[in-house]
XYZ file of C-alpha atoms in Angstrom:
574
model
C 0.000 0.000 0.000
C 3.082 2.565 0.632
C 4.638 1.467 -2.443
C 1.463 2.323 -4.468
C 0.609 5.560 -2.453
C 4.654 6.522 -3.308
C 4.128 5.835 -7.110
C 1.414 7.598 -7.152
C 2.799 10.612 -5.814
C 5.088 10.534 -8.115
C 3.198 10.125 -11.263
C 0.978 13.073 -9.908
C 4.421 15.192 -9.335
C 5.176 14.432 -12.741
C 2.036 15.354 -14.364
C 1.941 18.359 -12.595
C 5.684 19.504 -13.447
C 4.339 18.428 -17.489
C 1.298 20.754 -17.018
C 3.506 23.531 -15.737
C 5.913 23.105 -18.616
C 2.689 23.512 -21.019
C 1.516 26.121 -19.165
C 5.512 27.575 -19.132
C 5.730 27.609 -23.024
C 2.369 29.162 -24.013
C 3.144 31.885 -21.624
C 3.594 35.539 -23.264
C 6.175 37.235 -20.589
C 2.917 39.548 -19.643
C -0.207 38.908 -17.732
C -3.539 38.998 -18.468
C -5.942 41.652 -17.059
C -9.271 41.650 -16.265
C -12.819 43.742 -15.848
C -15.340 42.642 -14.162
C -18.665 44.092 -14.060
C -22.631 43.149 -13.259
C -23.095 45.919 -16.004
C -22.769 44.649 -19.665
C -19.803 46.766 -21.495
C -19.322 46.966 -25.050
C -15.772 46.172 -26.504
C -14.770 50.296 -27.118
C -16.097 51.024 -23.669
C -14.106 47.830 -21.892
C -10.974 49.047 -23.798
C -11.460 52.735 -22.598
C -12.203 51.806 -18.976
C -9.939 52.492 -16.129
C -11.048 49.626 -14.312
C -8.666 46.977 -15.513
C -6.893 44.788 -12.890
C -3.682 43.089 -14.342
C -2.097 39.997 -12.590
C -5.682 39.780 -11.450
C -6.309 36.978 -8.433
C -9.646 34.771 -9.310
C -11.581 36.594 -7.294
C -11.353 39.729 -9.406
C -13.034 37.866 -12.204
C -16.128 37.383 -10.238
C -19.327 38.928 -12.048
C -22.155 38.479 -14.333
C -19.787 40.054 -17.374
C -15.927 39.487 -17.363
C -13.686 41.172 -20.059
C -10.491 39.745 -20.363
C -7.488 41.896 -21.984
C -5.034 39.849 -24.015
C -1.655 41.124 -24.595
C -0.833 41.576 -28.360
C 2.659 39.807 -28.016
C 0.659 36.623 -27.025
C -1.168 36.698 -30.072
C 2.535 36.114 -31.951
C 2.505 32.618 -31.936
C 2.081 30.132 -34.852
C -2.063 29.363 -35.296
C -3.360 31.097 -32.282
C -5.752 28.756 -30.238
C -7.940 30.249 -27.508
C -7.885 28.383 -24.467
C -10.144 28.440 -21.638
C -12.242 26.974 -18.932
C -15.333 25.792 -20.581
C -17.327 26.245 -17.500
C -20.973 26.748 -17.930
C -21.723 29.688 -19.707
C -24.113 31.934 -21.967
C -20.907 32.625 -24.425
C -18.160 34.805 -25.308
C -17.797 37.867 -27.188
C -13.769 38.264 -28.450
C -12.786 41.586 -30.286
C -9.636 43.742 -31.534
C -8.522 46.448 -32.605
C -8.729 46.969 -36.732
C -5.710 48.705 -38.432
C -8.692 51.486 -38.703
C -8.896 51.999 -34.932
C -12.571 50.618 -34.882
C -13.056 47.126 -32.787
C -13.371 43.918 -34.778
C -15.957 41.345 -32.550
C -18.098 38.650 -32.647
C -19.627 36.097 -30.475
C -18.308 32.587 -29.845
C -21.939 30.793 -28.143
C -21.969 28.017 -25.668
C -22.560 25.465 -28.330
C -19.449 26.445 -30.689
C -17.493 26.273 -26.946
C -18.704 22.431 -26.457
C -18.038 22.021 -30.050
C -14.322 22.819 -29.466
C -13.843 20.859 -26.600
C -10.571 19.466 -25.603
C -9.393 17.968 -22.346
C -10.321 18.300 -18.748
C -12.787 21.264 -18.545
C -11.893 23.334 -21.166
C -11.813 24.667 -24.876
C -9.204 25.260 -27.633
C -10.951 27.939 -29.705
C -8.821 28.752 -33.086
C -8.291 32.808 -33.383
C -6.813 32.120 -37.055
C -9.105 34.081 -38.838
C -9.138 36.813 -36.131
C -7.378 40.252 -37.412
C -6.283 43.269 -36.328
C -3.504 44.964 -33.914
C -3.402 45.612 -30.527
C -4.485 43.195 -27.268
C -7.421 40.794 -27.379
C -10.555 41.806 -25.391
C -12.524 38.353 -24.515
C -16.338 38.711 -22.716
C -17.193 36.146 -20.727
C -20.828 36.433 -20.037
C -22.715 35.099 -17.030
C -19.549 31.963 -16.315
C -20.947 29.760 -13.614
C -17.419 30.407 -11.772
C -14.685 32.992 -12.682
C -12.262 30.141 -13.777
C -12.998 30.882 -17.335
C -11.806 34.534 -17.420
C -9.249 33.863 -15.167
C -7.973 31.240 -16.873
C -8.061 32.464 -20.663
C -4.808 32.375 -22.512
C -3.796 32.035 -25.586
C -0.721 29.327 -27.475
C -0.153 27.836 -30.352
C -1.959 25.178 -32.131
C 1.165 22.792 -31.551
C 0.760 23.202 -27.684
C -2.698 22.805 -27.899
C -2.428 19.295 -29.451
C 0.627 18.703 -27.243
C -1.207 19.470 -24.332
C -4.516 17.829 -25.356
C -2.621 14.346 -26.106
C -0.863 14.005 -23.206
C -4.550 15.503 -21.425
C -6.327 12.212 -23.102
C -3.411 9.767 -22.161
C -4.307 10.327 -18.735
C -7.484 10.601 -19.014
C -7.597 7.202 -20.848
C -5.713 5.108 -17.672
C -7.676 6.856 -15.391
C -10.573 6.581 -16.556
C -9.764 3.069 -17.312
C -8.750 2.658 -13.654
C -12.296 3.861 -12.491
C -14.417 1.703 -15.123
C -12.329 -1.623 -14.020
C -13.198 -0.868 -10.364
C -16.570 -0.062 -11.214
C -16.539 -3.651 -13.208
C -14.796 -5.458 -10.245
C -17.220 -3.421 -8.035
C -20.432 -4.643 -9.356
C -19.504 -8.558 -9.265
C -18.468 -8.118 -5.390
C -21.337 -6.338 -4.834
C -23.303 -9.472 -6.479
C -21.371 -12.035 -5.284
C -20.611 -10.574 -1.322
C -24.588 -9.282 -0.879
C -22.949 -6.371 1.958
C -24.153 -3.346 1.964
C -20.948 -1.006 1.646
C -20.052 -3.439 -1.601
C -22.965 -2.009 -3.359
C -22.750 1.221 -1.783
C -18.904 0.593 -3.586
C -19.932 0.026 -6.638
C -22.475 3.307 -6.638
C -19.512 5.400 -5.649
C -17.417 4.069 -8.124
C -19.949 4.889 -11.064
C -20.523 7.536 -10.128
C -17.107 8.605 -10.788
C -16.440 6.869 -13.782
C -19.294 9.847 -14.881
C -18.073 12.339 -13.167
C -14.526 11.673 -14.797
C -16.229 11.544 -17.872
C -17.947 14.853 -17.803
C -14.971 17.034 -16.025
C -12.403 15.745 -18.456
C -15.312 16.253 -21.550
C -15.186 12.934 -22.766
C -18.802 13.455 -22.698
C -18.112 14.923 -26.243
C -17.193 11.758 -27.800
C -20.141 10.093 -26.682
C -22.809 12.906 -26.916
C -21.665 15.715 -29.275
C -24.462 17.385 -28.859
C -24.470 17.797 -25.467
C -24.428 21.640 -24.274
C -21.102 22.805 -21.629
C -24.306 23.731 -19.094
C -25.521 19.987 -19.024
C -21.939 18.777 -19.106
C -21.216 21.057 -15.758
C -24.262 19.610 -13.909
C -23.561 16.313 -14.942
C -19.993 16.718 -13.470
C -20.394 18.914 -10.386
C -24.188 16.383 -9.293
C -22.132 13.159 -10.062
C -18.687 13.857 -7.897
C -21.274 15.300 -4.948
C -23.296 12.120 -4.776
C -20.535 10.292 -4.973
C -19.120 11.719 -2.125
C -21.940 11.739 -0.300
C -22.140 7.905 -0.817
C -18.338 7.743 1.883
C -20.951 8.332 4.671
C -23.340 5.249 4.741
C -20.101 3.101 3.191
C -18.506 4.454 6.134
C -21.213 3.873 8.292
C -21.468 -0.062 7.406
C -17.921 -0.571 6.372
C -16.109 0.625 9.790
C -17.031 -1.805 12.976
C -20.364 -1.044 14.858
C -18.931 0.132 18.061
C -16.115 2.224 15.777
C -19.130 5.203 15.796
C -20.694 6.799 18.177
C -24.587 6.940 17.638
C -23.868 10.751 17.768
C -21.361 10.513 14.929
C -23.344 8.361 13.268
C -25.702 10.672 13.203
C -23.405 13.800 12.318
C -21.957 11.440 9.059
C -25.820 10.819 8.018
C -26.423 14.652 7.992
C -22.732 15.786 6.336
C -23.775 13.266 3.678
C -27.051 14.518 3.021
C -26.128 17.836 2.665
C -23.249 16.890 0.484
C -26.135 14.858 -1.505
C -28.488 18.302 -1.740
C -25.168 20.110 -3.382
C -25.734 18.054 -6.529
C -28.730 20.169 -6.499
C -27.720 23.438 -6.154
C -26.602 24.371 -9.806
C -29.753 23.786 -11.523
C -31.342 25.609 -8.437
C -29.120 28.255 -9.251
C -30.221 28.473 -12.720
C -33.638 28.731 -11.343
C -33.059 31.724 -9.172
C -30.694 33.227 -11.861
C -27.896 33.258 -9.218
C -24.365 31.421 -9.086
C -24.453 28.532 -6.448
C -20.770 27.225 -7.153
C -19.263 28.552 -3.856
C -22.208 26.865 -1.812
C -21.958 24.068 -3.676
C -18.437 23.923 -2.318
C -19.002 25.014 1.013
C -21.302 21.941 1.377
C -17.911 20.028 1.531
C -16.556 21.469 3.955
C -18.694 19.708 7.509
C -17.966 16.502 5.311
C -14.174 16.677 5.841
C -14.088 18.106 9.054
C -17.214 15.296 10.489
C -14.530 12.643 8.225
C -11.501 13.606 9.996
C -13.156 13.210 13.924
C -14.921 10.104 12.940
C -11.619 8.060 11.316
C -9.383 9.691 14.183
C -11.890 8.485 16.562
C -12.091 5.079 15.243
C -8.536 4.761 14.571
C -8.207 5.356 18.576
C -10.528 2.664 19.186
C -8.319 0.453 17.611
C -10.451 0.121 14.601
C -9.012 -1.467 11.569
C -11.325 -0.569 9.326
C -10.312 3.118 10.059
C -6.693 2.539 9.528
C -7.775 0.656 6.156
C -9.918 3.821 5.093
C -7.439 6.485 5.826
C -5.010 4.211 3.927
C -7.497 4.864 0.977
C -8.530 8.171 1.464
C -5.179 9.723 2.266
C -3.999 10.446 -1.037
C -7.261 11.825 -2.183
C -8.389 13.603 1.159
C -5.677 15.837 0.099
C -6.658 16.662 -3.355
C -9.942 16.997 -2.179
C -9.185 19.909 0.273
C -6.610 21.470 -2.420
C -9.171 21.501 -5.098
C -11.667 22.214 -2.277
C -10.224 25.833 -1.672
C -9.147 26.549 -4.849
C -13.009 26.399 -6.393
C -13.645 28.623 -3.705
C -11.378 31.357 -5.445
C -8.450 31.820 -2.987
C -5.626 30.811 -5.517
C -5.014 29.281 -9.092
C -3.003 26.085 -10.808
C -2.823 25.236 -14.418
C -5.556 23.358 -14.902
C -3.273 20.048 -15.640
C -3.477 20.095 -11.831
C -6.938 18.646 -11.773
C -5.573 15.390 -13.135
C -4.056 14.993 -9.903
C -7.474 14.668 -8.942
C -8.695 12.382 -10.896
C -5.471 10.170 -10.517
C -6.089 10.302 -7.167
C -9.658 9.452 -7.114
C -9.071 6.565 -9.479
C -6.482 5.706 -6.393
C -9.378 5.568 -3.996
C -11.738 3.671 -5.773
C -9.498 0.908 -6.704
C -7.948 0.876 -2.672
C -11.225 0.880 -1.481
C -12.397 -1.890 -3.550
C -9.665 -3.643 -1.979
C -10.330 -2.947 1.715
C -13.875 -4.446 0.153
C -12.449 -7.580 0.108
C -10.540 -7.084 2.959
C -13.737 -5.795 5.106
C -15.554 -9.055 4.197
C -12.833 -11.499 4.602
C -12.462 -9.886 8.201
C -16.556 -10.207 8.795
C -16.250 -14.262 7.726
C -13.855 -14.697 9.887
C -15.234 -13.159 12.537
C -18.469 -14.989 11.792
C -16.500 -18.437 11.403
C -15.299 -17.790 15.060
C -18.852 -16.761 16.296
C -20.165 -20.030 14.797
C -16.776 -21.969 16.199
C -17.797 -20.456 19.491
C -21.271 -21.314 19.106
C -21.016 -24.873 18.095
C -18.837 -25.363 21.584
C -21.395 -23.645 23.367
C -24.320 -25.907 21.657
C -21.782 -28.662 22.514
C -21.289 -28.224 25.891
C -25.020 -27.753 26.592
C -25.540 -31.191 24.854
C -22.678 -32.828 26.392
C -21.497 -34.226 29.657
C -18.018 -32.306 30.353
C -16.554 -35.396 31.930
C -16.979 -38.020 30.176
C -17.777 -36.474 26.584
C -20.681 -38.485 26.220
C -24.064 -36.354 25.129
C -25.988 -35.498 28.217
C -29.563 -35.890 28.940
C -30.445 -33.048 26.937
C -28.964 -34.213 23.992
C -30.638 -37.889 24.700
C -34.391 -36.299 24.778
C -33.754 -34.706 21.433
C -32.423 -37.505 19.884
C -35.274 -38.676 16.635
C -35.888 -42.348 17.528
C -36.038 -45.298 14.591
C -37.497 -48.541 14.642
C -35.692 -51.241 15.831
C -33.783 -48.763 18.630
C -33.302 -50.963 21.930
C -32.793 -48.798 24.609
C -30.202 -49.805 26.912
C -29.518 -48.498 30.990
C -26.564 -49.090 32.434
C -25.465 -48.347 36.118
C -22.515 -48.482 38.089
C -23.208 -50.815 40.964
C -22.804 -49.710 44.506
C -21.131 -46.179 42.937
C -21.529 -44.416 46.300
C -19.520 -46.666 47.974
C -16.993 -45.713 45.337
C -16.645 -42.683 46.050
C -17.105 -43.147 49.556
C -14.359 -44.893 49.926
C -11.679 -44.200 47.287
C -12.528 -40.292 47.135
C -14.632 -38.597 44.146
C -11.695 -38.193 42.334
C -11.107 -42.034 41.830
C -14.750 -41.981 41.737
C -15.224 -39.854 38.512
C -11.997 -41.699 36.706
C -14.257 -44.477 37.196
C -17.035 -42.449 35.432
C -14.500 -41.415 32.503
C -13.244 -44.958 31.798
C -17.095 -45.733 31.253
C -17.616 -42.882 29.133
C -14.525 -43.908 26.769
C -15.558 -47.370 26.982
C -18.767 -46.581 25.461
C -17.929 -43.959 23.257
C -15.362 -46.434 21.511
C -18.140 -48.855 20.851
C -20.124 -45.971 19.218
C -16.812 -45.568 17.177
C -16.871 -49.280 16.279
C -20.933 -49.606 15.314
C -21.585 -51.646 18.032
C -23.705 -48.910 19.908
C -26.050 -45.986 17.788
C -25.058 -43.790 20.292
C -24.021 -43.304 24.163
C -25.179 -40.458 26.825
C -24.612 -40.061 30.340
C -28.248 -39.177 31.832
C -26.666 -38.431 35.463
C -24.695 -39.809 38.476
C -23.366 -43.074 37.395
C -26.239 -44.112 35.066
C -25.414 -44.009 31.453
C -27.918 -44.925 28.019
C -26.963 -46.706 25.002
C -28.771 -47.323 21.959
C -28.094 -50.651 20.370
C -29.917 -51.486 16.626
C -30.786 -55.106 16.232
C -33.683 -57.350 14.714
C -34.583 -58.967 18.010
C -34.074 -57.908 21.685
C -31.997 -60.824 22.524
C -30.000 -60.163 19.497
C -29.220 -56.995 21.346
C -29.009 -58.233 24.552
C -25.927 -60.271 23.514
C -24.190 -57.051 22.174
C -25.326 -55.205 25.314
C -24.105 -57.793 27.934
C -20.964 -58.462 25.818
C -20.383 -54.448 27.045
C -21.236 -54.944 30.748
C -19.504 -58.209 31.225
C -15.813 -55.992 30.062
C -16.841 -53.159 32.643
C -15.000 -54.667 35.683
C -11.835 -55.564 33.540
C -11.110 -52.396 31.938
C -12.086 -50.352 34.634
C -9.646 -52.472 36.908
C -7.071 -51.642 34.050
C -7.350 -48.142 33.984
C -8.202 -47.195 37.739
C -5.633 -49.070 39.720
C -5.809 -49.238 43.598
C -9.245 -50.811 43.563
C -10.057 -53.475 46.424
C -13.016 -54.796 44.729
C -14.321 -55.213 40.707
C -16.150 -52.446 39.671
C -19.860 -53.864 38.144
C -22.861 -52.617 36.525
C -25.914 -53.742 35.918
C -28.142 -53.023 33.105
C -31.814 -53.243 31.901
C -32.921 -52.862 27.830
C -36.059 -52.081 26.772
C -37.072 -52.274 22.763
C -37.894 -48.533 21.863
C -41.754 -47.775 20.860
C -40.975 -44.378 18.355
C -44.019 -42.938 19.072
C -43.990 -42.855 22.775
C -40.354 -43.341 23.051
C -40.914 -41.610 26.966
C -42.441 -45.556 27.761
C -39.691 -47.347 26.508
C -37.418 -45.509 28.877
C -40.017 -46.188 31.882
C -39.849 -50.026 30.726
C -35.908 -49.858 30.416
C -35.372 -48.345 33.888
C -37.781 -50.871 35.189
C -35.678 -53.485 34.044
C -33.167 -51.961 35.490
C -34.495 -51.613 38.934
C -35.241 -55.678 38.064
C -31.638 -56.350 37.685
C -30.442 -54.428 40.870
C -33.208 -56.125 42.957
C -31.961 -59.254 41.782
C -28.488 -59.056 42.805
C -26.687 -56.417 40.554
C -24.095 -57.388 38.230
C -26.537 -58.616 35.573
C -28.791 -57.413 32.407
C -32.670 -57.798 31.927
C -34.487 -57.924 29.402
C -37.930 -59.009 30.210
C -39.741 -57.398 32.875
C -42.499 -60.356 33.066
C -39.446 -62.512 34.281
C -36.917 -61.113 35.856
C -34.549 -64.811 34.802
C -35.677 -64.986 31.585
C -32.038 -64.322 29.898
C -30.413 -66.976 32.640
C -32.989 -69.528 30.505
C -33.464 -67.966 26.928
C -30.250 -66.178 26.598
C -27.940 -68.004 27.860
C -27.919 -71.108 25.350
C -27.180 -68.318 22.991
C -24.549 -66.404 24.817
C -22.836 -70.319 25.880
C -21.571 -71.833 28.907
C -18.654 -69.091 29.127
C -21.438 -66.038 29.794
C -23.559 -65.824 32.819
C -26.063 -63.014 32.600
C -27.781 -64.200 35.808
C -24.539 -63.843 38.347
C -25.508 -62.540 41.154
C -23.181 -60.351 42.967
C -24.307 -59.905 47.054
């Protein structure tokens, strides 16, 4: 990001050095004066005023009629060209002195102005045919801003085209800059569905029009467009697209980056940067110039910009630091070009494709911190959702043994052919009466393993610990004895492993269970049956698994020819 900000301050530096080279060479050696009047003058009474101000600053060029005196020595160049700020205006009148003494004029209208268009916001009017001695008097009648009689001079065909080539290279890659991140803009917009994309890919339009209509380009595409359309078109287009920073900022920097206050100051400072794009046209309406409130709508903009990024930036916002990255470069072309529309000083106007360089900048770094924004907002979502899937865990899972918990269990979708199988630790009390609750819940986390590796292996659906020492399984199988053989298989390794794992034990750890086939529909009375089992297999000594409430030895005669002589399901254990 240095490197680019660096290289671009150096291609501005260079363009600007070019423009003053231009500017350098189709100088005369003597300055330009001006008169400017509300009243309207004829040529022989603007020559014979006393009024004229030579080396005049813009602001002396401010009025509803401007005359502009030409030296004669500028005129001494190979094919004179005219050139000028083609701001919005009714026209101009240009006259000389014959070799008669009477004054040679006529009048150069808005249309022949737009016709002669060259680069950036001006014309290149030919004075060829123009006779006579003496300086050049120029009228500039009713200008929208006094840049066009200030800015009249006169050079050579051959600088014109100089000056207008190396005008429409620039033009060309920056304008070429803006449409690519307008492009690029418009599928991340698409693609990402945030806000501040689209809100991107407005601003970024916008300016590709904007850039369009201030460097009349507009010619090429609409000929017969008139310099008063072509000056709302610019000065509407560059407001609104400012005016679109505040709700990109808004949804671009982190929520608790902004105040509600300043939230509420960058909401206002964009609307009224929004109602500038109005204000010419308005002013048309009234009859009256609104270019210098037009520009003073800018101004709570950059002030509200600069407390809200510092702000931010002190909150450790990184969106802020990403935005001032961006907006560096062209915050400071802004102001620059800021105060110079309001009349305090001049530049040649090659200095306005610092601008639009800079602008072109912008767009394309803030279509970056686009990306960046939403790559930051996934991953802050991924490690919402991380965080959220342990918390969903942990609610649904016992925290010492792993196994799901008894909320997870009653949520679980039951299938035919579930059994439902209870197991308890016998005599667990005693455990942990005697050995301590520590040995007690190793005990408990042996179990838990245990049965969560036979979930691993398919031999169990799934495993939970409901509480205490009592644990569920769920065991698929065609017949209940079917998975009463896989159930007791379990049971009958408890004492053996758990003696394994949990040394220092005086006596073999059992459990007894009871297994119930699940009913789907009321899957609340299969656990009632299965418990009752249970309770049958504790009351009948413990270390054993039932089956079959109706008979609490059914397995010691049906199961047992199955299980063979090496499996006892009826052991009783006093």
């Amino acid at each position: 990001m240095r490197r680019a900000v660096h290289y671009l301050l150096m291609m501005l530096a260079a363009t600007f050095l070019s423009g003053m080279a231009v500017d350098a060479r189709a100088a005369s050696g003597a300055a330009n004066c001006i008169l400017a009047t509300d009243d309207l003058l004829d040529s022989p009474e603007a020559a014979a005023s006393s009024n004229w101000v030579c080396d005049a600053a813009k602001l002396d060029a401010v009025g509803d009629h401007s005359w502009v005196r030409i030296p004669a020595e500028a005129l001494h160049v190979e094919e004179p060209v005219l050139i000028g700020d083609a701001m919005a205006s009714s026209g101009l009148i240009i006259a000389r002195a014959t070799s008669d003494g009477r004054m040679a004029s006529r009048a150069v209208g808005s249309a022949a102005l737009a016709k002669n268009w060259t680069t950036g916001t001006r014309f290149a009017l030919p004075l060829d045919s123009l006779g006579g001695t003496g300086p050049l008097f120029v009228r500039v009648d009713r200008p929208l801003g006094p840049d066009l009689a200030h800015g009249l001079k006169v050079v050579s065909t051959e600088a014109a085209e100089r000056d207008r080539t190396g005008s429409l290279v620039l033009l060309g890659v920056v304008l070429g800059m803006l449409i690519l991140t307008a492009i690029v803009s418009g599928f991340m917009a698409i693609a990402l569905r945030r806000w501040f994309a689209a809100v991107h890919f407005a601003f970024s339009a916008l300016l590709v029009i904007y850039v369009t209509t201030a460097g009349s380009l507009i010619f090429l595409i609409a000929p017969g467009i008139s310099l008063w359309t072509r000056s709302v078109i610019s000065y509407a287009t560059l407001a609104w697209a400012i005016a679109l920073l505040a709700p990109f900022a808004l949804t671009f920097f982190e929520r608790d980056a902004i105040t509600p206050a300043m939230r509420r100051v960058a909401i206002a400072c964009g609307l009224l940067v929004f109602a500038g794009g109005f204000l010419l046209p308005l002013g048309a309406l009234l009859g009256v110039s609104m270019r210098a409130a037009y520009n003073l709508c800018f101004i709570p903009g950059s002030i509200a910009t600069l407390v809200i990024t510092t702000s931010a930036w002190r909150k450790g916002s990184e969106a802020a630091r990403v935005f001032v990255m961006a907006w560096s470069v062209p915050f400071v072309f802004s102001i620059e070009r800021l105060v110079r529309n309001l009349g305090l000083y001049s530049l040649p106007p090659i200095a306005d494709f610092g601008f639009y360089l800079s602008l072109a900048f912008e767009a394309a770094a803030l279509m970056a911190a686009v990306g960046w924004r939403v790559k930051a907002l996934r991953e802050e979502r991924d490690a919402a959702l991380a965080v959220s899937d342990d918390l969903a865990r942990e609610a649904r899972h016992d925290a010492l043994t792993g196994l799901g918990n008894r909320r997870d269990y009653d949520a679980r979708v039951w299938q035919a052919g579930d059994m439902l199988g209870l197991i308890d630790i016998d005599r667990f009390k005693s455990v942990n009466d005697t050995y301590g609750h520590a040995t007690g819940d190793r005990v408990l986390e042996w179990l838990g393993d245990m049965l969560r590796r036979e979930v691993a292996t398919g031999s169990f659906v799934g495993a939970w610990r409901l509480g205490g020492e009592e644990f569920a399984v769920v065991v698929r199988a065609a017949s209940v004895e079917l998975a009463a053989l896989e159930l007791d298989r379990v049971r009958r390794g408890i004492p053996l492993a758990i003696d394994n794992e949990v040394p220092g034990l005086d006596e073999p750890i059992t459990a007894s269970a009871g297994l119930a086939k699940v009913d789907p529909a009321d899957p609340k009375a299969s656990y009632r049956e299965a418990d009752l089992l249970l309770y049958n297999a504790k009351r009948s000594g413990r270390d054993q698994l039932c089956f079959d409430r109706r008979d609490p030895l059914r397995e010691t005669r049906d199961a047992a020819p199955l299980l063979g002589p090496q499996l006892n399901l009826s052991r009783k254990v006093s």
